Coordinates of C-alpha atoms in Angstrom, one line a residue:
Chain A
G1 CA -73.7 66.8 -50.0
A2 CA -71.1 64.6 -48.3
V3 CA -68.7 66.2 -45.8
V4 CA -65.0 65.8 -45.5
S5 CA -63.4 67.4 -42.4
Q6 CA -59.8 68.2 -42.3
H7 CA -57.8 69.1 -39.3
P8 CA -55.9 71.2 -38.4
S9 CA -56.9 74.2 -40.5
W10 CA -53.7 76.0 -39.7
V11 CA -50.4 74.7 -38.3
I12 CA -47.0 76.2 -37.7
C13 CA -44.1 73.9 -37.0
K14 CA -40.4 74.2 -36.6
S15 CA -38.0 72.9 -39.3
G16 CA -37.1 69.3 -38.7
T17 CA -40.2 68.4 -36.9
S18 CA -43.1 66.3 -38.2
V19 CA -46.7 67.3 -38.5
K20 CA -49.8 65.2 -39.0
I21 CA -52.9 66.3 -40.9
E22 CA -56.1 64.4 -40.6
C23 CA -58.9 64.0 -43.1
R24 CA -62.2 62.5 -42.1
S25 CA -65.3 61.6 -44.1
L26 CA -68.1 62.4 -41.8
D27 CA -71.2 61.0 -43.5
F28 CA -69.8 58.5 -46.0
Q29 CA -67.2 55.8 -46.2
A30 CA -64.3 57.0 -48.3
T31 CA -62.9 54.0 -50.1
T32 CA -60.4 56.3 -51.7
M33 CA -58.7 59.4 -50.5
F34 CA -56.6 61.8 -52.5
W35 CA -54.0 64.3 -51.1
Y36 CA -53.1 67.5 -52.9
R37 CA -50.9 70.4 -52.2
Q38 CA -51.3 73.8 -53.5
F39 CA -48.9 76.8 -53.5
P40 CA -50.4 80.3 -53.5
K41 CA -52.0 81.2 -56.8
Q42 CA -51.1 77.8 -58.3
S43 CA -53.0 74.7 -59.2
L44 CA -53.8 71.7 -57.0
M45 CA -51.0 69.1 -57.5
L46 CA -52.0 65.5 -56.7
M47 CA -49.5 64.0 -54.3
A48 CA -50.9 60.5 -53.7
T49 CA -54.0 58.3 -53.9
S50 CA -54.8 56.0 -51.0
N51 CA -57.3 53.2 -50.8
E52 CA -58.5 52.0 -47.4
G53 CA -56.2 49.3 -46.1
S54 CA -53.6 49.6 -48.8
K55 CA -50.4 51.4 -49.3
A56 CA -50.7 54.8 -51.0
T57 CA -49.8 55.3 -54.6
Y58 CA -47.6 58.4 -54.9
E59 CA -47.3 60.6 -57.9
Q60 CA -44.0 61.0 -59.7
G61 CA -41.7 63.3 -57.8
V62 CA -43.4 63.0 -54.4
E63 CA -41.2 61.5 -51.7
K64 CA -43.1 58.7 -50.1
D65 CA -40.8 58.6 -47.1
K66 CA -41.3 62.3 -46.5
F67 CA -45.1 62.4 -46.9
L68 CA -46.4 59.4 -45.1
I69 CA -50.0 58.6 -45.9
N70 CA -52.1 56.3 -43.8
H71 CA -55.7 55.2 -44.7
A72 CA -56.4 52.7 -42.0
S73 CA -60.2 53.1 -41.9
L74 CA -63.0 54.1 -44.3
T75 CA -63.4 57.4 -42.5
L76 CA -59.9 58.5 -41.8
S77 CA -56.8 59.2 -43.8
T78 CA -53.7 61.0 -42.4
L79 CA -50.8 62.8 -44.1
T80 CA -47.7 63.2 -42.0
V81 CA -45.0 65.6 -43.3
T82 CA -41.8 64.3 -41.8
S83 CA -38.7 66.4 -41.1
A84 CA -40.5 69.4 -42.4
H85 CA -38.6 72.2 -44.2
P86 CA -39.7 75.7 -45.1
E87 CA -40.3 74.7 -48.7
D88 CA -42.9 72.3 -47.5
S89 CA -45.0 75.2 -46.4
S90 CA -48.2 75.0 -48.5
F91 CA -51.9 74.4 -48.5
Y92 CA -52.6 70.7 -48.2
I93 CA -56.1 69.4 -49.3
C94 CA -57.6 66.0 -49.0
S95 CA -60.6 64.7 -50.9
G96 CA -62.6 61.6 -50.5
L97 CA -64.5 59.3 -52.8
G98 CA -67.2 56.9 -51.5
Q99 CA -68.8 53.9 -53.0
G100 CA -71.7 54.9 -55.1
L101 CA -70.8 58.6 -55.1
N102 CA -70.5 60.3 -58.4
T103 CA -68.2 63.1 -57.2
I104 CA -65.2 63.7 -55.0
Y105 CA -65.6 65.8 -51.9
F106 CA -62.8 68.0 -50.7
G107 CA -61.8 68.8 -47.1
E108 CA -61.4 72.4 -46.0
G109 CA -57.6 72.3 -46.4
S110 CA -54.8 72.7 -44.0
W111 CA -52.3 75.6 -44.2
L112 CA -48.8 74.4 -43.1
T113 CA -46.1 76.9 -42.3
V114 CA -42.7 75.6 -41.5
V115 CA -40.4 78.1 -39.7
Chain B
G1 CA -47.5 64.1 -70.1
Q2 CA -50.7 65.6 -69.0
S3 CA -51.6 69.3 -69.6
L4 CA -54.6 71.4 -69.2
E5 CA -54.8 75.0 -70.5
Q6 CA -57.1 77.7 -69.2
P7 CA -56.8 81.5 -69.2
S8 CA -55.0 82.8 -66.1
E9 CA -57.5 85.6 -65.4
V10 CA -60.8 86.9 -66.6
T11 CA -62.6 90.1 -65.6
A12 CA -66.3 90.8 -66.1
V13 CA -69.1 93.0 -64.6
E14 CA -72.0 92.0 -62.5
G15 CA -74.9 90.6 -64.5
A16 CA -72.7 89.7 -67.4
I17 CA -72.0 86.2 -68.8
V18 CA -68.5 84.8 -68.9
Q19 CA -67.0 81.7 -70.5
I20 CA -63.9 80.1 -69.2
N21 CA -62.3 77.7 -71.7
C22 CA -60.2 74.6 -71.0
T23 CA -58.2 72.6 -73.5
Y24 CA -56.5 69.4 -72.4
Q25 CA -53.9 67.0 -73.7
T26 CA -53.9 63.8 -71.7
S27 CA -53.1 60.2 -72.2
G28 CA -56.6 58.9 -71.5
F29 CA -59.7 60.8 -70.6
Y30 CA -63.0 60.0 -68.9
G31 CA -64.5 63.2 -67.9
L32 CA -64.0 67.0 -67.3
S33 CA -65.1 68.6 -64.1
W34 CA -65.1 72.2 -62.9
Y35 CA -64.3 73.5 -59.4
Q36 CA -64.6 76.9 -57.7
Q37 CA -62.1 78.0 -55.1
H38 CA -62.3 81.2 -53.1
D39 CA -59.1 82.5 -51.5
G40 CA -57.9 80.4 -48.7
G41 CA -60.7 77.8 -49.1
A42 CA -61.2 74.4 -50.5
P43 CA -62.4 73.6 -54.0
T44 CA -66.1 73.3 -54.5
F45 CA -67.5 71.0 -57.2
L46 CA -69.5 72.9 -59.8
S47 CA -70.1 70.6 -62.8
Y48 CA -69.0 67.5 -64.6
N49 CA -69.1 66.3 -68.2
A50 CA -68.4 62.8 -69.4
L51 CA -70.3 63.1 -72.6
D52 CA -70.3 65.7 -75.3
G53 CA -72.7 68.5 -74.9
L54 CA -73.9 71.0 -72.3
E55 CA -74.7 70.4 -68.7
E56 CA -76.7 73.1 -67.0
T57 CA -76.8 73.6 -63.2
G58 CA -78.5 76.9 -62.3
R59 CA -76.4 79.8 -63.3
F60 CA -73.5 77.6 -64.3
S61 CA -73.2 75.4 -67.4
S62 CA -70.4 73.3 -68.6
F63 CA -69.7 72.1 -72.1
L64 CA -67.5 69.3 -73.4
S65 CA -66.3 68.3 -76.9
R66 CA -64.3 65.2 -76.6
S67 CA -63.2 65.3 -80.3
D68 CA -61.7 68.8 -79.7
S69 CA -60.3 68.0 -76.3
Y70 CA -62.1 71.1 -75.2
G71 CA -64.6 72.3 -72.6
Y72 CA -65.8 75.4 -71.1
L73 CA -67.6 76.7 -68.0
L74 CA -70.3 79.3 -68.6
L75 CA -71.3 81.6 -65.7
Q76 CA -74.4 83.6 -66.2
E77 CA -75.9 86.6 -64.3
L78 CA -72.6 87.1 -62.6
Q79 CA -72.5 88.2 -59.0
M80 CA -69.8 89.7 -56.9
K81 CA -69.5 86.4 -54.9
D82 CA -68.5 84.6 -58.1
S83 CA -65.1 86.2 -57.8
A84 CA -62.9 83.2 -57.3
S85 CA -60.5 80.9 -59.0
Y86 CA -62.0 78.3 -61.3
F87 CA -60.3 75.0 -62.2
C88 CA -61.0 72.5 -64.8
A89 CA -59.9 69.0 -64.0
V90 CA -59.6 65.8 -66.0
S91 CA -60.4 62.3 -64.6
F92 CA -59.2 59.2 -66.4
I93 CA -61.7 56.6 -65.1
H94 CA -65.1 56.9 -63.5
Y95 CA -65.1 58.4 -60.1
N96 CA -66.5 55.4 -58.4
Q97 CA -63.6 53.4 -59.6
G98 CA -61.2 55.6 -57.8
G99 CA -60.5 58.1 -60.5
K100 CA -58.0 60.8 -59.6
L101 CA -58.2 64.4 -60.9
I102 CA -55.5 66.3 -62.7
F103 CA -56.2 70.0 -62.4
G104 CA -55.5 72.9 -64.7
Q105 CA -53.7 76.0 -63.5
G106 CA -56.9 77.8 -62.7
T107 CA -58.6 81.0 -63.9
E108 CA -59.0 83.9 -61.6
L109 CA -62.3 85.6 -62.2
S110 CA -62.8 89.1 -61.0
V111 CA -66.4 90.4 -61.0
K112 CA -66.6 94.2 -61.0
P113 CA -69.7 96.3 -60.0

C-alpha cells in the first residue's frame, strides 16, 4: 500500500515555542492531506483539510493562527504548532489521499509534549 | 451535528468471534470505514462499505445497513495481536473527491488467552 511518512515521531518543546511536523507521501502524490489530533484513549479529531496549493480548511473550534498548515507540494504537508502550551500536548496524525486511490493512508503519528 | 456510537470496550478469548457495532447520525453519508490502532501507533485501514451488505477481507468482515445507519466489524479466529482499538469512521463524499473522515470514539478490544 501507499506510504505516508511523518516526522518527527516524538518531540518535546518548551511552552511558547513553535514546533513543525512534516508529513510526506513517499510513493504517491497526495492531492489532499488531513491533520488529526488524538488525546490518549480518545478518538481522532479532524483539525483541518488541505489541498495542494490551497489554504487549509479548518474544522470548527480549531485555531488556524495557532495550527499553521502548509501543503505546498503534492508530497509534503506541514503542521506548525505556534506558541505551544502544555494543553497542546497530543498525538498528531496526518493522512494523505491521492488521485485514483480508494483509501486514505495515515502517517505514523507524532507525539508532541509541551513542557 | 455528527455522532458515531460504538462500545467503549470488548473482551474476547483467542479463537473466538467478536462483533463491534457502530451506529451513526450524520448530516450526509457516503461510506463507513474501519480502522485498527495499536497503542502509540497510527490507524491502519481495515475495511470500507459504501453499499449495504457484507465485505469480507480475510478474518475481518464489515457490514453496513444504510437504512438503519448501522454497521459492524466482525473479527473471526481472534488472535492476541488483534488486541487494539477499533474505530469506525464516516465519510461524506467519495475518497477520491477529498472526503474527510469523522471517527467514532473507538472500541478497545482485549483478547485473552
